[in-house]
Amino acid sequence: PMVTFFTKHGSLLEICQVLTDRHKHRVPITDSSSGTPVCTGMISQSGLVAFIASKCPPGSMDEKMTDAGLPFRKDVVKVADDESAATAFELLDSTRLSGIAVVDEDGKLIGNTSARDIKNAVMDAGRTGMDMNILSYLAKVRQSQVVKNDKYPSCHVHDDATVGHVVNLLAKTGFHRVFVVDDDMKPVGVVSVADIIKFFTKKGMVTNGA
């Protein structure tokens, strides 16, 4: 996607509108005071969610997701835990998603794989066979490509969770998505950081004066 630049005087609302696109995870902040644009910082979707959450008045996010109108029920793209890593990564690529659920034979959520795992696969340079089942492959490659602050486990909530719980979970963990599961731990939906930014914007929690 085309990169959108902002200065430090840019509108927070406009930045939110750009970051509601799930394919745009961050925007650069530039300074042209020297005559030449220089990147002085970066605003990510996760950082923006954490910032907005910290500014929301107490009690403003106490509603349950359904009552607040936060859309979460959608078809969850998932791969079975006995599928190969190659199959999982092909599914990630074909759906243009940044992450998908991994489920067991009963359809229960047991993990996830994301675009970061594809980057790790590139760094692995073929040392680990991609015909290995996805969980075994991830365990091996993630261990060999340990990066500080990387976050790999999936996180989930139930459909009666409050907006605040979901937002705080995303803000504190840095995850890009949280899966919504039923009482049997089967995924029935997902909430991404882009969904949260869009929700904040539509609810008027972000303004040009913010």
PDB file of C-alpha atoms in Angstrom:
ATOM      1  CA  PRO A   1       0.000   0.000   0.000  1.00  0.00           C
ATOM      2  CA  MET A   2       1.043   3.577  -0.618  1.00  0.00           C
ATOM      3  CA  VAL A   3       2.761   5.129   2.396  1.00  0.00           C
ATOM      4  CA  THR A   4       1.024   8.161   3.930  1.00  0.00           C
ATOM      5  CA  PHE A   5       3.250  10.690   5.711  1.00  0.00           C
ATOM      6  CA  PHE A   6       2.242  13.028   8.536  1.00  0.00           C
ATOM      7  CA  THR A   7       3.988  15.860  10.343  1.00  0.00           C
ATOM      8  CA  LYS A   8       3.922  16.257  14.117  1.00  0.00           C
ATOM      9  CA  HIS A   9       1.079  18.745  13.605  1.00  0.00           C
ATOM     10  CA  GLY A  10      -1.035  16.185  11.753  1.00  0.00           C
ATOM     11  CA  SER A  11      -4.603  15.428  12.802  1.00  0.00           C
ATOM     12  CA  LEU A  12      -5.018  12.416  15.073  1.00  0.00           C
ATOM     13  CA  LEU A  13      -8.366  11.758  13.408  1.00  0.00           C
ATOM     14  CA  GLU A  14      -6.743  11.604   9.967  1.00  0.00           C
ATOM     15  CA  ILE A  15      -4.065   9.250  11.288  1.00  0.00           C
ATOM     16  CA  CYS A  16      -6.815   7.016  12.715  1.00  0.00           C
ATOM     17  CA  GLN A  17      -8.600   6.996   9.372  1.00  0.00           C
ATOM     18  CA  VAL A  18      -5.433   5.819   7.630  1.00  0.00           C
ATOM     19  CA  LEU A  19      -4.737   3.128  10.234  1.00  0.00           C
ATOM     20  CA  THR A  20      -8.240   1.648   9.998  1.00  0.00           C
ATOM     21  CA  ASP A  21      -6.882  -0.055   6.884  1.00  0.00           C
ATOM     22  CA  ARG A  22      -5.758  -3.476   8.139  1.00  0.00           C
ATOM     23  CA  HIS A  23      -2.947  -3.464   5.562  1.00  0.00           C
ATOM     24  CA  LYS A  24      -1.397  -0.283   6.990  1.00  0.00           C
ATOM     25  CA  HIS A  25       0.135  -1.073  10.370  1.00  0.00           C
ATOM     26  CA  ARG A  26       2.035   2.189  10.901  1.00  0.00           C
ATOM     27  CA  VAL A  27       2.537   5.709   9.549  1.00  0.00           C
ATOM     28  CA  PRO A  28       5.775   7.734   9.592  1.00  0.00           C
ATOM     29  CA  ILE A  29       5.969  11.184  11.165  1.00  0.00           C
ATOM     30  CA  THR A  30       8.208  13.615   9.274  1.00  0.00           C
ATOM     31  CA  ASP A  31       9.848  16.976   9.935  1.00  0.00           C
ATOM     32  CA  SER A  32      10.588  19.281   6.986  1.00  0.00           C
ATOM     33  CA  SER A  33      11.885  22.250   8.998  1.00  0.00           C
ATOM     34  CA  SER A  34      15.388  21.751   7.578  1.00  0.00           C
ATOM     35  CA  GLY A  35      14.051  21.871   4.030  1.00  0.00           C
ATOM     36  CA  THR A  36      14.362  18.118   3.561  1.00  0.00           C
ATOM     37  CA  PRO A  37      11.746  15.734   5.001  1.00  0.00           C
ATOM     38  CA  VAL A  38      13.237  13.613   7.781  1.00  0.00           C
ATOM     39  CA  CYS A  39      11.432  10.750   9.520  1.00  0.00           C
ATOM     40  CA  THR A  40      11.363  11.573  13.220  1.00  0.00           C
ATOM     41  CA  GLY A  41       9.019   8.888  14.478  1.00  0.00           C
ATOM     42  CA  MET A  42       6.440   6.232  13.743  1.00  0.00           C
ATOM     43  CA  ILE A  43       2.874   5.658  14.922  1.00  0.00           C
ATOM     44  CA  SER A  44       1.688   2.053  14.851  1.00  0.00           C
ATOM     45  CA  GLN A  45      -1.826   0.671  15.094  1.00  0.00           C
ATOM     46  CA  SER A  46      -0.982  -0.961  18.430  1.00  0.00           C
ATOM     47  CA  GLY A  47       0.596   2.206  19.804  1.00  0.00           C
ATOM     48  CA  LEU A  48      -2.398   4.262  18.719  1.00  0.00           C
ATOM     49  CA  VAL A  49      -4.841   1.882  20.438  1.00  0.00           C
ATOM     50  CA  ALA A  50      -2.815   2.077  23.655  1.00  0.00           C
ATOM     51  CA  PHE A  51      -2.716   5.884  23.479  1.00  0.00           C
ATOM     52  CA  ILE A  52      -6.441   6.314  22.866  1.00  0.00           C
ATOM     53  CA  ALA A  53      -7.278   3.774  25.579  1.00  0.00           C
ATOM     54  CA  SER A  54      -5.206   5.766  28.067  1.00  0.00           C
ATOM     55  CA  LYS A  55      -7.209   8.908  27.247  1.00  0.00           C
ATOM     56  CA  CYS A  56     -10.700   7.405  27.500  1.00  0.00           C
ATOM     57  CA  PRO A  57     -12.702   8.473  30.571  1.00  0.00           C
ATOM     58  CA  PRO A  58     -13.268   5.799  33.246  1.00  0.00           C
ATOM     59  CA  GLY A  59     -16.335   3.706  32.487  1.00  0.00           C
ATOM     60  CA  SER A  60     -16.452   4.686  28.803  1.00  0.00           C
ATOM     61  CA  MET A  61     -15.554   1.170  27.672  1.00  0.00           C
ATOM     62  CA  ASP A  62     -17.525  -0.893  30.175  1.00  0.00           C
ATOM     63  CA  GLU A  63     -20.140  -2.061  27.683  1.00  0.00           C
ATOM     64  CA  LYS A  64     -20.003  -5.576  26.314  1.00  0.00           C
ATOM     65  CA  MET A  65     -18.843  -5.802  22.708  1.00  0.00           C
ATOM     66  CA  THR A  66     -22.319  -6.706  21.442  1.00  0.00           C
ATOM     67  CA  ASP A  67     -24.044  -3.899  23.341  1.00  0.00           C
ATOM     68  CA  ALA A  68     -21.450  -1.345  22.239  1.00  0.00           C
ATOM     69  CA  GLY A  69     -21.776  -2.283  18.588  1.00  0.00           C
ATOM     70  CA  LEU A  70     -18.218  -3.538  18.194  1.00  0.00           C
ATOM     71  CA  PRO A  71     -18.417  -5.977  15.278  1.00  0.00           C
ATOM     72  CA  PHE A  72     -16.582  -9.190  15.999  1.00  0.00           C
ATOM     73  CA  ARG A  73     -18.643 -12.029  14.559  1.00  0.00           C
ATOM     74  CA  LYS A  74     -17.079 -12.944  11.259  1.00  0.00           C
ATOM     75  CA  ASP A  75     -15.757 -15.992   9.500  1.00  0.00           C
ATOM     76  CA  VAL A  76     -12.461 -16.814  11.193  1.00  0.00           C
ATOM     77  CA  VAL A  77      -9.776 -17.979   8.787  1.00  0.00           C
ATOM     78  CA  LYS A  78      -8.140 -20.976  10.402  1.00  0.00           C
ATOM     79  CA  VAL A  79      -5.837 -23.863   9.700  1.00  0.00           C
ATOM     80  CA  ALA A  80      -5.794 -27.300  11.336  1.00  0.00           C
ATOM     81  CA  ASP A  81      -2.838 -28.066  13.570  1.00  0.00           C
ATOM     82  CA  ASP A  82      -1.885 -31.087  11.469  1.00  0.00           C
ATOM     83  CA  GLU A  83      -1.582 -29.061   8.257  1.00  0.00           C
ATOM     84  CA  SER A  84       1.902 -28.281   7.006  1.00  0.00           C
ATOM     85  CA  ALA A  85       3.618 -24.952   7.508  1.00  0.00           C
ATOM     86  CA  ALA A  86       3.614 -24.479   3.742  1.00  0.00           C
ATOM     87  CA  THR A  87      -0.181 -24.868   3.637  1.00  0.00           C
ATOM     88  CA  ALA A  88      -0.660 -22.414   6.505  1.00  0.00           C
ATOM     89  CA  PHE A  89       1.584 -19.786   4.912  1.00  0.00           C
ATOM     90  CA  GLU A  90      -0.129 -20.197   1.537  1.00  0.00           C
ATOM     91  CA  LEU A  91      -3.450 -19.534   3.295  1.00  0.00           C
ATOM     92  CA  LEU A  92      -2.012 -16.413   4.951  1.00  0.00           C
ATOM     93  CA  ASP A  93      -0.786 -15.175   1.586  1.00  0.00           C
ATOM     94  CA  SER A  94      -3.960 -15.932  -0.372  1.00  0.00           C
ATOM     95  CA  THR A  95      -6.239 -14.251   2.173  1.00  0.00           C
ATOM     96  CA  ARG A  96      -3.896 -11.254   2.616  1.00  0.00           C
ATOM     97  CA  LEU A  97      -4.353 -11.484   6.372  1.00  0.00           C
ATOM     98  CA  SER A  98      -1.644 -10.715   8.908  1.00  0.00           C
ATOM     99  CA  GLY A  99      -2.665 -13.625  11.139  1.00  0.00           C
ATOM    100  CA  ILE A 100      -4.878 -16.720  11.223  1.00  0.00           C
ATOM    101  CA  ALA A 101      -6.062 -19.129  13.902  1.00  0.00           C
ATOM    102  CA  VAL A 102      -4.684 -22.624  14.445  1.00  0.00           C
ATOM    103  CA  VAL A 103      -7.278 -25.139  15.655  1.00  0.00           C
ATOM    104  CA  ASP A 104      -7.181 -28.761  16.804  1.00  0.00           C
ATOM    105  CA  GLU A 105      -9.215 -31.667  15.434  1.00  0.00           C
ATOM    106  CA  ASP A 106     -12.239 -30.507  17.439  1.00  0.00           C
ATOM    107  CA  GLY A 107     -12.027 -26.985  16.032  1.00  0.00           C
ATOM    108  CA  LYS A 108     -10.773 -25.496  19.305  1.00  0.00           C
ATOM    109  CA  LEU A 109      -8.396 -22.564  19.229  1.00  0.00           C
ATOM    110  CA  ILE A 110      -4.888 -23.639  20.247  1.00  0.00           C
ATOM    111  CA  GLY A 111      -2.653 -21.064  18.598  1.00  0.00           C
ATOM    112  CA  ASN A 112      -2.102 -18.723  15.710  1.00  0.00           C
ATOM    113  CA  THR A 113       0.377 -17.957  12.965  1.00  0.00           C
ATOM    114  CA  SER A 114       1.124 -14.561  11.495  1.00  0.00           C
ATOM    115  CA  ALA A 115       3.117 -12.652   8.912  1.00  0.00           C
ATOM    116  CA  ARG A 116       5.965 -12.521  11.444  1.00  0.00           C
ATOM    117  CA  ASP A 117       6.295 -16.289  11.139  1.00  0.00           C
ATOM    118  CA  ILE A 118       6.759 -15.930   7.386  1.00  0.00           C
ATOM    119  CA  LYS A 119       9.591 -13.466   8.066  1.00  0.00           C
ATOM    120  CA  ASN A 120      11.124 -16.008  10.446  1.00  0.00           C
ATOM    121  CA  ALA A 121      10.778 -18.672   7.760  1.00  0.00           C
ATOM    122  CA  VAL A 122      12.756 -16.471   5.371  1.00  0.00           C
ATOM    123  CA  MET A 123      15.452 -15.993   8.022  1.00  0.00           C
ATOM    124  CA  ASP A 124      15.470 -19.752   8.604  1.00  0.00           C
ATOM    125  CA  ALA A 125      16.569 -20.069   4.954  1.00  0.00           C
ATOM    126  CA  GLY A 126      15.147 -23.535   4.451  1.00  0.00           C
ATOM    127  CA  ARG A 127      16.912 -25.210   7.360  1.00  0.00           C
ATOM    128  CA  THR A 128      13.550 -26.393   8.697  1.00  0.00           C
ATOM    129  CA  GLY A 129      11.324 -28.398   6.368  1.00  0.00           C
ATOM    130  CA  MET A 130       8.028 -26.665   5.656  1.00  0.00           C
ATOM    131  CA  ASP A 131       6.299 -30.007   5.239  1.00  0.00           C
ATOM    132  CA  MET A 132       6.356 -30.229   9.056  1.00  0.00           C
ATOM    133  CA  ASN A 133       2.985 -29.611  10.758  1.00  0.00           C
ATOM    134  CA  ILE A 134       2.462 -25.937  11.497  1.00  0.00           C
ATOM    135  CA  LEU A 135       2.772 -26.062  15.302  1.00  0.00           C
ATOM    136  CA  SER A 136       5.952 -28.142  15.243  1.00  0.00           C
ATOM    137  CA  TYR A 137       7.403 -25.881  12.588  1.00  0.00           C
ATOM    138  CA  LEU A 138       6.561 -22.743  14.552  1.00  0.00           C
ATOM    139  CA  ALA A 139       8.018 -24.157  17.754  1.00  0.00           C
ATOM    140  CA  LYS A 140      11.311 -24.884  16.032  1.00  0.00           C
ATOM    141  CA  VAL A 141      11.650 -21.748  13.922  1.00  0.00           C
ATOM    142  CA  ARG A 142      10.454 -19.354  16.603  1.00  0.00           C
ATOM    143  CA  GLN A 143      12.971 -20.804  19.036  1.00  0.00           C
ATOM    144  CA  SER A 144      15.828 -20.291  16.573  1.00  0.00           C
ATOM    145  CA  GLN A 145      14.748 -16.761  15.708  1.00  0.00           C
ATOM    146  CA  VAL A 146      14.206 -15.335  19.175  1.00  0.00           C
ATOM    147  CA  VAL A 147      13.760 -11.586  19.000  1.00  0.00           C
ATOM    148  CA  LYS A 148      13.335  -9.399  22.079  1.00  0.00           C
ATOM    149  CA  ASN A 149       9.704  -8.468  22.803  1.00  0.00           C
ATOM    150  CA  ASP A 150       8.320 -10.791  20.110  1.00  0.00           C
ATOM    151  CA  LYS A 151       4.841 -11.976  21.089  1.00  0.00           C
ATOM    152  CA  TYR A 152       3.766 -15.342  19.740  1.00  0.00           C
ATOM    153  CA  PRO A 153       0.938 -16.898  21.777  1.00  0.00           C
ATOM    154  CA  SER A 154      -2.623 -16.258  20.616  1.00  0.00           C
ATOM    155  CA  CYS A 155      -4.985 -14.483  22.959  1.00  0.00           C
ATOM    156  CA  HIS A 156      -8.719 -14.832  23.156  1.00  0.00           C
ATOM    157  CA  VAL A 157     -11.835 -13.505  24.859  1.00  0.00           C
ATOM    158  CA  HIS A 158     -15.421 -14.719  25.093  1.00  0.00           C
ATOM    159  CA  ASP A 159     -18.271 -12.912  23.380  1.00  0.00           C
ATOM    160  CA  ASP A 160     -19.464 -11.346  26.640  1.00  0.00           C
ATOM    161  CA  ALA A 161     -16.176  -9.478  27.115  1.00  0.00           C
ATOM    162  CA  THR A 162     -16.317  -5.708  27.513  1.00  0.00           C
ATOM    163  CA  VAL A 163     -14.801  -3.330  24.999  1.00  0.00           C
ATOM    164  CA  GLY A 164     -12.395  -2.200  27.705  1.00  0.00           C
ATOM    165  CA  HIS A 165     -11.149  -5.718  28.332  1.00  0.00           C
ATOM    166  CA  VAL A 166     -10.435  -6.266  24.639  1.00  0.00           C
ATOM    167  CA  VAL A 167      -8.763  -2.878  24.216  1.00  0.00           C
ATOM    168  CA  ASN A 168      -6.605  -3.297  27.301  1.00  0.00           C
ATOM    169  CA  LEU A 169      -5.608  -6.790  26.212  1.00  0.00           C
ATOM    170  CA  LEU A 170      -4.477  -5.486  22.824  1.00  0.00           C
ATOM    171  CA  ALA A 171      -2.789  -2.444  24.348  1.00  0.00           C
ATOM    172  CA  LYS A 172      -0.859  -4.361  27.002  1.00  0.00           C
ATOM    173  CA  THR A 173       0.235  -7.304  24.875  1.00  0.00           C
ATOM    174  CA  GLY A 174       0.906  -5.571  21.569  1.00  0.00           C
ATOM    175  CA  PHE A 175      -1.034  -8.253  19.705  1.00  0.00           C
ATOM    176  CA  HIS A 176      -2.643  -7.211  16.420  1.00  0.00           C
ATOM    177  CA  ARG A 177      -5.763  -9.280  16.997  1.00  0.00           C
ATOM    178  CA  VAL A 178      -7.733 -11.105  19.663  1.00  0.00           C
ATOM    179  CA  PHE A 179      -9.861 -14.098  18.785  1.00  0.00           C
ATOM    180  CA  VAL A 180     -13.386 -14.418  20.157  1.00  0.00           C
ATOM    181  CA  VAL A 181     -14.322 -17.946  21.216  1.00  0.00           C
ATOM    182  CA  ASP A 182     -17.467 -19.693  22.406  1.00  0.00           C
ATOM    183  CA  ASP A 183     -17.775 -21.812  25.535  1.00  0.00           C
ATOM    184  CA  ASP A 184     -16.133 -24.732  23.704  1.00  0.00           C
ATOM    185  CA  MET A 185     -13.086 -22.602  22.780  1.00  0.00           C
ATOM    186  CA  LYS A 186     -14.096 -22.599  19.120  1.00  0.00           C
ATOM    187  CA  PRO A 187     -13.354 -19.286  17.363  1.00  0.00           C
ATOM    188  CA  VAL A 188     -16.499 -17.389  16.358  1.00  0.00           C
ATOM    189  CA  GLY A 189     -14.938 -14.032  15.598  1.00  0.00           C
ATOM    190  CA  VAL A 190     -11.911 -11.806  15.803  1.00  0.00           C
ATOM    191  CA  VAL A 191     -11.198  -8.194  16.748  1.00  0.00           C
ATOM    192  CA  SER A 192      -8.178  -6.494  15.205  1.00  0.00           C
ATOM    193  CA  VAL A 193      -6.447  -3.263  16.204  1.00  0.00           C
ATOM    194  CA  ALA A 194      -7.843  -1.773  12.977  1.00  0.00           C
ATOM    195  CA  ASP A 195     -11.364  -2.706  14.161  1.00  0.00           C
ATOM    196  CA  ILE A 196     -10.735  -0.936  17.483  1.00  0.00           C
ATOM    197  CA  ILE A 197      -9.409   2.230  15.802  1.00  0.00           C
ATOM    198  CA  LYS A 198     -12.434   2.273  13.501  1.00  0.00           C
ATOM    199  CA  PHE A 199     -14.742   1.744  16.502  1.00  0.00           C
ATOM    200  CA  PHE A 200     -13.136   4.633  18.428  1.00  0.00           C
ATOM    201  CA  THR A 201     -13.455   6.904  15.393  1.00  0.00           C
ATOM    202  CA  LYS A 202     -17.124   6.090  14.747  1.00  0.00           C
ATOM    203  CA  LYS A 203     -17.979   6.538  18.428  1.00  0.00           C
ATOM    204  CA  GLY A 204     -16.474  10.029  18.397  1.00  0.00           C
ATOM    205  CA  MET A 205     -13.740   9.087  20.875  1.00  0.00           C
ATOM    206  CA  VAL A 206     -11.220  10.634  18.497  1.00  0.00           C
ATOM    207  CA  THR A 207     -11.614  14.182  17.156  1.00  0.00           C
ATOM    208  CA  ASN A 208      -9.519  16.660  15.216  1.00  0.00           C
ATOM    209  CA  GLY A 209      -8.885  18.422  18.472  1.00  0.00           C
ATOM    210  CA  ALA A 210      -7.523  15.280  20.176  1.00  0.00           C
TER     211      ALA A 210
END
